[in-house]
Coordinates of C-alpha atoms and ligand atoms in Angstrom, one line a residue:
M102 CA 0.0 0.0 0.0
R103 CA 1.1 3.6 -0.7
Y104 CA 0.8 5.5 2.5
E105 CA 0.2 9.2 2.9
P106 CA 0.9 11.4 5.9
T107 CA -2.5 13.0 6.0
L108 CA -5.6 12.8 8.2
V109 CA -7.7 12.5 5.1
F110 CA -5.7 9.4 4.1
A111 CA -6.0 7.9 7.6
K112 CA -9.7 8.5 7.8
A113 CA -10.3 7.0 4.4
Q114 CA -8.4 3.8 5.4
D115 CA -10.6 3.6 8.6
T116 CA -13.8 4.0 6.6
A117 CA -12.8 1.1 4.3
D118 CA -11.5 -1.1 7.1
P119 CA -13.6 -4.3 7.4
L120 CA -12.7 -4.6 11.1
G121 CA -13.4 -0.9 11.8
R122 CA -16.7 -1.7 13.6
Y123 CA -14.8 -3.6 16.4
R124 CA -13.3 -0.4 17.7
N125 CA -16.6 0.5 19.3
T126 CA -16.9 -2.8 21.0
F127 CA -14.0 -1.8 23.4
S128 CA -13.8 0.8 26.2
F129 CA -11.1 3.4 25.8
P130 CA -9.4 5.0 28.8
K131 CA -10.4 8.6 29.6
L132 CA -7.4 10.3 31.1
G133 CA -8.3 14.0 30.6
T134 CA -5.6 14.3 28.0
P135 CA -5.8 16.3 24.7
E136 CA -5.8 13.1 22.6
M137 CA -6.5 9.5 23.3
A138 CA -4.5 7.0 21.3
Y139 CA -3.9 3.7 23.1
F140 CA -0.9 1.7 21.9
S141 CA -0.3 -0.5 24.9
G142 CA -2.2 -3.6 23.8
H143 CA 1.2 -5.4 24.1
S144 CA 1.0 -4.8 27.9
L145 CA -2.7 -4.7 28.7
G146 CA -5.3 -5.1 26.1
L147 CA -8.4 -2.9 26.3
Q148 CA -11.7 -4.1 27.8
P149 CA -14.3 -5.5 25.4
K150 CA -17.7 -4.0 26.3
T151 CA -19.1 -7.5 26.5
V152 CA -16.9 -8.4 29.5
R153 CA -19.1 -6.6 32.1
A154 CA -22.3 -8.6 31.3
A155 CA -20.3 -11.9 31.2
V156 CA -18.9 -11.3 34.6
E157 CA -22.2 -10.0 36.0
L158 CA -23.9 -13.2 34.8
E159 CA -21.6 -15.3 36.9
L160 CA -22.0 -13.0 39.9
D161 CA -25.7 -13.3 39.6
E162 CA -25.6 -17.1 39.3
W163 CA -23.3 -17.4 42.3
A164 CA -25.8 -15.3 44.3
K165 CA -28.7 -17.3 42.9
Y166 CA -27.3 -20.9 43.1
G167 CA -24.4 -20.9 45.5
V168 CA -22.6 -24.2 45.2
E169 CA -25.3 -25.6 42.9
G170 CA -23.9 -23.3 40.2
H171 CA -21.1 -25.8 39.6
F172 CA -23.7 -27.9 37.7
H173 CA -26.9 -25.9 37.4
S174 CA -25.8 -22.4 36.2
T175 CA -26.2 -21.2 32.6
N176 CA -22.6 -22.2 31.9
P177 CA -21.9 -24.8 34.6
W178 CA -18.7 -24.0 36.4
Y179 CA -17.6 -27.6 36.6
S180 CA -16.7 -27.6 32.9
Y181 CA -16.5 -23.8 32.4
H182 CA -12.9 -23.9 31.1
E183 CA -14.0 -26.1 28.2
N184 CA -15.8 -23.1 26.7
L185 CA -12.5 -21.3 26.3
T186 CA -10.7 -24.2 24.6
P187 CA -12.1 -24.0 21.0
P188 CA -11.4 -20.3 20.5
M189 CA -8.0 -20.5 22.2
A190 CA -7.0 -23.5 20.1
G191 CA -8.0 -21.6 17.0
I192 CA -5.8 -18.6 18.0
V193 CA -2.7 -20.8 18.3
G194 CA -3.4 -23.4 15.6
A195 CA -3.8 -26.3 17.9
R196 CA -6.2 -29.3 18.2
E197 CA -8.7 -28.8 21.0
T198 CA -7.1 -31.6 23.1
E199 CA -3.8 -29.8 23.0
V200 CA -4.9 -26.6 24.7
V201 CA -6.3 -25.7 28.1
C202 CA -6.7 -22.4 30.0
M203 CA -5.4 -22.4 33.5
N204 CA -3.3 -20.6 36.2
S205 CA -1.0 -17.8 34.9
L206 CA 1.9 -17.7 32.6
T207 CA 5.1 -18.1 34.7
T208 CA 3.4 -20.7 36.9
N209 CA 2.4 -22.6 33.8
I210 CA 5.9 -22.6 32.3
H211 CA 7.3 -23.9 35.5
L212 CA 4.7 -26.7 35.4
L213 CA 5.6 -27.5 31.8
F214 CA 9.3 -27.6 32.7
V215 CA 8.5 -30.4 35.2
S216 CA 7.6 -32.5 32.1
F217 CA 9.7 -31.1 29.4
Y218 CA 13.0 -29.9 31.0
R219 CA 14.5 -33.2 32.1
P220 CA 18.2 -32.5 32.2
T221 CA 20.8 -35.2 32.6
P222 CA 24.4 -34.7 33.5
D223 CA 25.2 -34.8 29.7
R224 CA 22.2 -33.1 28.3
Y225 CA 21.1 -30.1 30.3
K226 CA 21.6 -26.9 28.3
I227 CA 18.8 -24.5 27.4
I228 CA 19.2 -22.2 24.4
S229 CA 17.2 -19.0 24.7
E230 CA 17.2 -15.4 23.5
A231 CA 19.2 -12.7 25.2
K232 CA 16.9 -10.0 26.7
M233 CA 14.1 -12.4 27.3
F234 CA 11.3 -11.0 29.5
P235 CA 12.7 -10.9 33.0
S236 CA 10.2 -13.4 34.4
D237 CA 11.4 -16.0 31.9
R238 CA 15.0 -15.3 32.8
Y239 CA 14.3 -15.8 36.5
L240 CA 12.5 -18.9 35.6
L241 CA 15.3 -20.4 33.5
E242 CA 17.9 -19.4 36.2
T243 CA 15.9 -21.0 39.0
Q244 CA 15.0 -24.1 37.0
A245 CA 18.7 -24.7 36.2
R246 CA 19.6 -24.3 39.9
F247 CA 16.7 -26.5 41.0
H248 CA 18.2 -29.3 38.9
G249 CA 21.7 -28.7 40.3
F250 CA 23.2 -26.8 37.4
D251 CA 25.0 -23.5 37.3
P252 CA 22.8 -21.1 35.3
D253 CA 25.8 -19.5 33.6
D254 CA 26.8 -22.9 32.2
A255 CA 23.3 -24.3 31.6
I256 CA 21.7 -21.3 29.9
V257 CA 23.1 -20.3 26.5
E258 CA 21.7 -16.9 25.5
I259 CA 21.8 -15.9 21.9
E260 CA 22.6 -12.2 21.6
P261 CA 22.2 -9.8 18.7
R262 CA 25.5 -9.1 17.0
D263 CA 27.5 -6.0 17.9
G264 CA 25.6 -2.9 16.8
E265 CA 22.4 -4.8 16.1
W266 CA 19.2 -5.1 18.0
T267 CA 17.6 -8.2 16.7
I268 CA 18.9 -11.8 16.7
R269 CA 19.9 -13.5 13.5
H270 CA 18.3 -16.9 13.0
E271 CA 21.5 -18.3 11.6
D272 CA 23.2 -17.5 14.9
I273 CA 20.5 -19.4 16.8
L274 CA 20.8 -22.4 14.4
K275 CA 24.6 -22.3 14.8
A276 CA 24.3 -22.4 18.6
I277 CA 21.9 -25.3 18.4
E278 CA 24.5 -27.2 16.2
A279 CA 27.4 -26.2 18.5
N280 CA 25.6 -27.5 21.6
A281 CA 24.0 -30.4 19.9
D282 CA 25.2 -33.1 22.3
Q283 CA 24.4 -31.1 25.5
L284 CA 21.2 -29.5 24.5
A285 CA 18.0 -30.4 26.4
L286 CA 15.7 -27.5 25.4
V287 CA 15.3 -24.6 23.0
F288 CA 13.1 -22.1 24.8
F289 CA 12.2 -18.8 23.0
G290 CA 9.6 -16.1 23.2
G291 CA 7.5 -16.4 20.0
V292 CA 7.8 -12.6 19.7
N293 CA 10.4 -10.8 21.7
Y294 CA 8.7 -8.3 24.0
F295 CA 11.4 -5.7 23.6
T296 CA 12.3 -5.6 19.9
G297 CA 9.0 -7.1 18.6
Q298 CA 11.1 -9.6 16.6
L299 CA 9.0 -12.6 15.6
F300 CA 11.1 -15.8 15.6
D301 CA 10.8 -18.6 13.0
M302 CA 9.2 -21.1 15.4
P303 CA 8.9 -24.0 12.9
A304 CA 12.6 -23.7 12.0
L305 CA 13.7 -23.5 15.6
T306 CA 11.5 -26.5 16.5
A307 CA 12.9 -28.5 13.6
A308 CA 16.5 -27.6 14.6
A309 CA 15.9 -28.5 18.2
H310 CA 14.4 -31.9 17.2
S311 CA 17.2 -32.6 14.8
V312 CA 19.7 -32.7 17.7
G313 CA 17.3 -34.6 20.1
A314 CA 16.2 -31.5 22.1
V315 CA 12.7 -30.3 23.0
A316 CA 11.3 -27.0 21.7
G317 CA 9.1 -24.8 23.9
F318 CA 7.8 -21.2 23.5
D319 CA 6.6 -18.4 25.6
L320 CA 3.8 -16.9 23.5
A321 CA 2.9 -13.9 25.7
H322 CA 3.5 -11.5 22.9
A323 CA 2.5 -13.8 20.1
A324 CA -0.9 -15.2 21.0
G325 CA -3.6 -13.1 19.4
N326 CA -0.9 -11.1 17.6
V327 CA 0.6 -13.3 14.9
P328 CA -0.5 -16.4 13.1
L329 CA 0.5 -19.6 14.9
E330 CA 0.3 -23.2 13.8
L331 CA 1.6 -25.0 16.9
H332 CA 0.3 -28.4 16.0
D333 CA 1.7 -28.4 12.5
W334 CA 5.0 -26.9 13.5
D335 CA 5.4 -29.8 15.9
V336 CA 6.1 -27.6 18.9
D337 CA 6.4 -29.6 22.0
F338 CA 4.9 -27.2 24.5
A339 CA 4.0 -23.5 24.9
A340 CA 2.4 -21.2 27.3
W341 CA 1.0 -17.6 27.1
C342 CA -1.1 -15.1 29.0
S343 CA -4.4 -13.7 28.0
Y344 CA -4.3 -10.1 29.1
K345 CA -2.0 -8.6 26.4
Y346 CA -3.3 -9.0 22.8
L347 CA -6.0 -11.3 24.1
N348 CA -7.7 -8.5 26.1
S349 CA -9.0 -10.7 29.0
G350 CA -8.2 -8.3 31.8
P351 CA -5.3 -7.6 34.2
G352 CA -3.5 -10.7 35.4
N353 CA -6.2 -13.0 34.1
V354 CA -5.9 -16.7 33.3
G355 CA -3.1 -18.1 31.1
A356 CA -3.1 -21.1 28.7
I357 CA -0.9 -23.9 27.7
F358 CA -0.3 -26.1 24.6
V359 CA 1.0 -29.6 24.8
H360 CA 1.5 -31.4 21.5
E361 CA -0.7 -34.4 21.1
R362 CA 2.4 -36.6 20.8
H363 CA 2.9 -35.9 24.5
G364 CA -0.6 -35.5 25.7
S365 CA -1.2 -39.1 26.3
N366 CA 2.3 -40.0 27.4
F367 CA 1.6 -40.8 31.0
D368 CA 5.3 -41.7 31.6
L369 CA 6.2 -38.0 31.5
P370 CA 6.7 -36.7 35.0
R371 CA 4.2 -34.1 36.0
F372 CA 2.7 -32.5 39.0
G373 CA -0.9 -33.5 39.7
G374 CA -4.0 -31.9 41.1
W375 CA -7.7 -33.0 41.0
W376 CA -8.6 -30.9 38.0
G377 CA -6.1 -32.8 35.9
H378 CA -7.4 -36.2 37.1
D379 CA -9.7 -38.4 35.0
K380 CA -12.9 -36.3 34.9
S381 CA -15.2 -39.3 35.4
Q382 CA -13.4 -40.3 38.6
R383 CA -12.7 -36.8 40.0
F384 CA -15.4 -36.8 42.7
K385 CA -14.7 -40.3 43.9
M386 CA -12.0 -38.6 45.9
E387 CA -9.7 -41.7 45.7
S388 CA -6.0 -41.7 45.7
G389 CA -4.0 -42.8 42.6
F390 CA -3.6 -39.9 40.1
K391 CA -4.8 -40.7 36.6
P392 CA -4.2 -37.7 34.4
M393 CA -6.7 -36.8 31.7
H394 CA -5.6 -37.2 28.1
G395 CA -4.2 -34.1 26.4
A396 CA -3.3 -30.7 27.9
E397 CA -6.1 -30.9 30.4
G398 CA -4.0 -33.5 32.2
W399 CA -1.7 -30.7 33.4
Q400 CA -4.5 -28.8 35.3
L401 CA -4.2 -28.6 39.0
S402 CA -7.1 -26.6 40.4
N403 CA -10.8 -25.8 39.8
V404 CA -11.0 -22.7 37.8
P405 CA -11.5 -19.0 38.7
I406 CA -14.9 -18.5 37.1
L407 CA -15.1 -14.7 37.3
G408 CA -11.8 -14.2 35.4
M409 CA -12.6 -17.0 33.0
S410 CA -15.9 -15.4 32.2
A411 CA -14.1 -12.2 31.1
A412 CA -11.6 -14.2 29.1
K413 CA -14.4 -16.1 27.4
A414 CA -16.1 -12.9 26.4
S415 CA -12.9 -11.7 24.8
L416 CA -12.1 -15.0 23.1
D417 CA -15.5 -15.0 21.5
I418 CA -14.5 -11.9 19.6
F419 CA -11.4 -13.6 18.3
A420 CA -13.4 -16.6 17.2
E421 CA -15.7 -14.2 15.2
V422 CA -13.0 -12.2 13.6
G423 CA -10.3 -14.9 13.0
M424 CA -6.5 -14.5 13.1
A425 CA -6.3 -14.3 9.3
A426 CA -8.3 -11.0 9.1
L427 CA -6.4 -9.6 12.1
R428 CA -3.1 -10.4 10.6
K429 CA -4.0 -8.8 7.4
K430 CA -4.9 -5.5 9.0
S431 CA -2.0 -5.7 11.4
E432 CA 0.5 -5.8 8.6
V433 CA -0.9 -2.7 6.9
L434 CA -1.5 -0.8 10.2
T435 CA 2.0 -1.6 11.5
G436 CA 3.4 -0.6 8.1
Y437 CA 1.7 2.8 8.5
L438 CA 3.3 3.3 11.9
E439 CA 6.7 2.3 10.4
Y440 CA 6.1 4.9 7.6
T441 CA 5.1 7.5 10.2
V442 CA 8.2 6.9 12.3
D443 CA 10.5 6.9 9.2
R444 CA 9.1 10.3 8.2
L445 CA 9.8 11.7 11.7
A446 CA 13.4 10.3 11.5
H447 CA 13.8 12.1 8.2
E448 CA 12.3 15.4 9.5
F449 CA 14.4 15.4 12.7
P450 CA 17.7 14.0 11.6
D451 CA 19.5 15.4 14.7
V452 CA 17.3 13.6 17.2
G453 CA 18.2 10.1 15.9
V454 CA 14.8 8.4 15.9
S455 CA 15.2 4.8 14.7
I456 CA 13.2 1.6 14.5
I457 CA 14.7 -1.5 16.1
T458 CA 11.9 -3.9 15.1
P459 CA 12.5 -6.0 12.0
R460 CA 11.5 -4.2 8.7
D461 CA 10.2 -7.5 7.2
P462 CA 6.5 -7.9 8.1
R463 CA 7.0 -11.6 8.3
Q464 CA 9.4 -11.1 11.2
R465 CA 7.2 -8.9 13.4
G466 CA 3.6 -8.6 14.7
S467 CA 1.7 -5.5 15.8
Q468 CA 4.6 -3.7 17.4
I469 CA 7.2 -1.1 16.5
S470 CA 9.9 -0.4 19.0
I471 CA 11.7 2.9 18.5
N472 CA 15.0 4.1 19.9
V473 CA 15.1 7.9 20.5
A474 CA 18.6 7.9 22.1
G475 CA 18.9 10.3 25.0
R476 CA 15.4 11.8 24.6
E477 CA 13.2 8.8 25.1
R478 CA 12.3 9.2 28.8
Q479 CA 11.2 12.8 28.5
L480 CA 9.5 12.1 25.2
F481 CA 7.7 9.2 26.6
D482 CA 6.3 11.2 29.6
D483 CA 5.3 14.0 27.2
L484 CA 3.5 11.5 25.0
V485 CA 1.5 10.1 27.9
A486 CA 0.6 13.7 29.0
E487 CA -0.8 14.3 25.5
G488 CA -2.8 11.0 25.6
V489 CA -0.6 8.8 23.5
I490 CA -0.3 5.7 25.7
A491 CA 2.7 3.5 24.7
D492 CA 5.3 1.9 26.8
F493 CA 8.9 2.8 27.9
R494 CA 11.6 0.2 28.5
E495 CA 15.1 0.8 29.8
P496 CA 17.4 1.9 28.5
C497 CA 16.0 3.9 25.6
I498 CA 13.1 2.1 23.9
I499 CA 9.5 3.2 23.3
R500 CA 7.3 0.2 22.3
I501 CA 4.1 1.0 20.3
A502 CA 1.5 -1.6 19.5
P503 CA -1.1 -0.7 16.9
V504 CA -3.6 -3.5 17.6
P505 CA -5.8 -4.4 14.6
L506 CA -8.9 -5.1 16.7
Y507 CA -9.3 -1.6 18.1
N508 CA -6.6 0.7 16.8
T509 CA -7.1 2.9 13.7
F510 CA -5.1 4.6 11.0
E511 CA -6.2 7.8 12.6
D512 CA -4.6 6.7 15.9
V513 CA -1.3 6.3 14.0
Y514 CA -1.8 9.7 12.4
T515 CA -2.3 11.1 15.9
F516 CA 0.8 9.5 17.2
G517 CA 2.8 11.1 14.3
K518 CA 1.2 14.5 14.9
V519 CA 1.9 14.5 18.7
M520 CA 5.5 13.2 18.2
R521 CA 6.2 15.9 15.6
K522 CA 5.0 18.6 18.0
L523 CA 7.1 17.2 20.9
L524 CA 10.2 16.8 18.7
A525 CA 9.8 20.3 17.4
E526 CA 9.4 21.7 20.9
G527 CA 12.4 19.7 22.1
D528 CA 14.5 21.3 19.3
K529 CA 13.6 24.7 20.7
K530 CA 14.5 23.8 24.3
Ligands
PLP214 C1 4.0 -10.5 30.0 C2 5.0 -11.6 30.1 C3 5.2 -12.4 31.2 C4 4.3 -12.1 32.4 O1 4.2 -13.3 33.2 P1 3.0 -13.5 34.2 O2 3.3 -14.8 34.8 O3 1.7 -13.4 33.5 O4 3.1 -12.3 35.2 C5 6.1 -13.4 31.2 N1 6.9 -13.6 30.0 C6 6.7 -12.9 28.9 C7 7.6 -13.1 27.7 C8 5.8 -11.8 28.9 O5 5.7 -11.1 27.8

């Protein structure tokens, strides 16, 4: 598409946008700022307007039925999580038996490591990306120690080359080769939270398998953002949260994927709880853990219905729209943001605005991370004061997510307009 830097152009794109009507199905913050352009869907997705009624229904049923709601409410709580499985499986390209919503993200990765990180004295290394989200780094570090290994030895972090921000796939593949005999696990973010780089998950999975290692992914920034085909890619396991691109509400329930190859392997070590136990026998309250087939066999506890009801309302929107339509708009809208930032870089050559996210749309999702060396903190605070809500990360990066479900071309235009004003003012200071 040929982009133009005008409000007329942006509005024309919005009018022609087949997903345009979804914007009004979300609540936008009102912060008393001159503008409101929300670009933080990578941190906390906005609230679908359908969430309130969905949560209220469960509050009403709890009031009305008490414990009887487990079986007699409109959506019986006993099997409530099953309602979330089909839309969630659709989002990540999985069979329904391969996915379940439960717990939260870091907890789930630890639980999956019980089954899929089985280090031996010879084969114990984990290859991951440098600058992984801190929770994942703490997780890897403590997992290595838990198994008696020195994290500095066990964790091989692949870094960008000197002077570069993103990681070259060839460097990851080389490290997998180099560590072939000692490698237990390749564990990457699907999309790196900092740079927005989308990794080639099928290639990493194939490379891990070719040396006898397991492949797992943290999809916090990928689920609901980029197309995923976890089953076909033969990924061993994955986990993600639902409150970023999936808009289910702060801290809400996470989800896991376990490939069907492993779902009925009851020899895999795992931690058990009653919700993962054979459903037909669950209330017999007997000892002898018999896990359910598939991802459900990793569940521990009965589920938080109020949160799940919000998540369900949001996932229903994804089921209606479909990832293909979202991806299509995401590419064009993210491209417009890239174009807008490039124009600013050109207009203010002395400021040094630059994009660190890959330029190739196949290597990114709905995120552009920009480096505004030296100016970013002040600029970021000023952006927020103007009502352009993005995200700042140390040391010098502003992360902007144009989310196809609710962001518009006009939002991107507004971002450009506000940035231009702030950069021009900064030049005068
Ligand atoms: C957001 C995010 C998390 C957050 O983990 P929680 O357990 O949900 O608090 C972890 N890892 C990555 C990569 C993330 O993007």
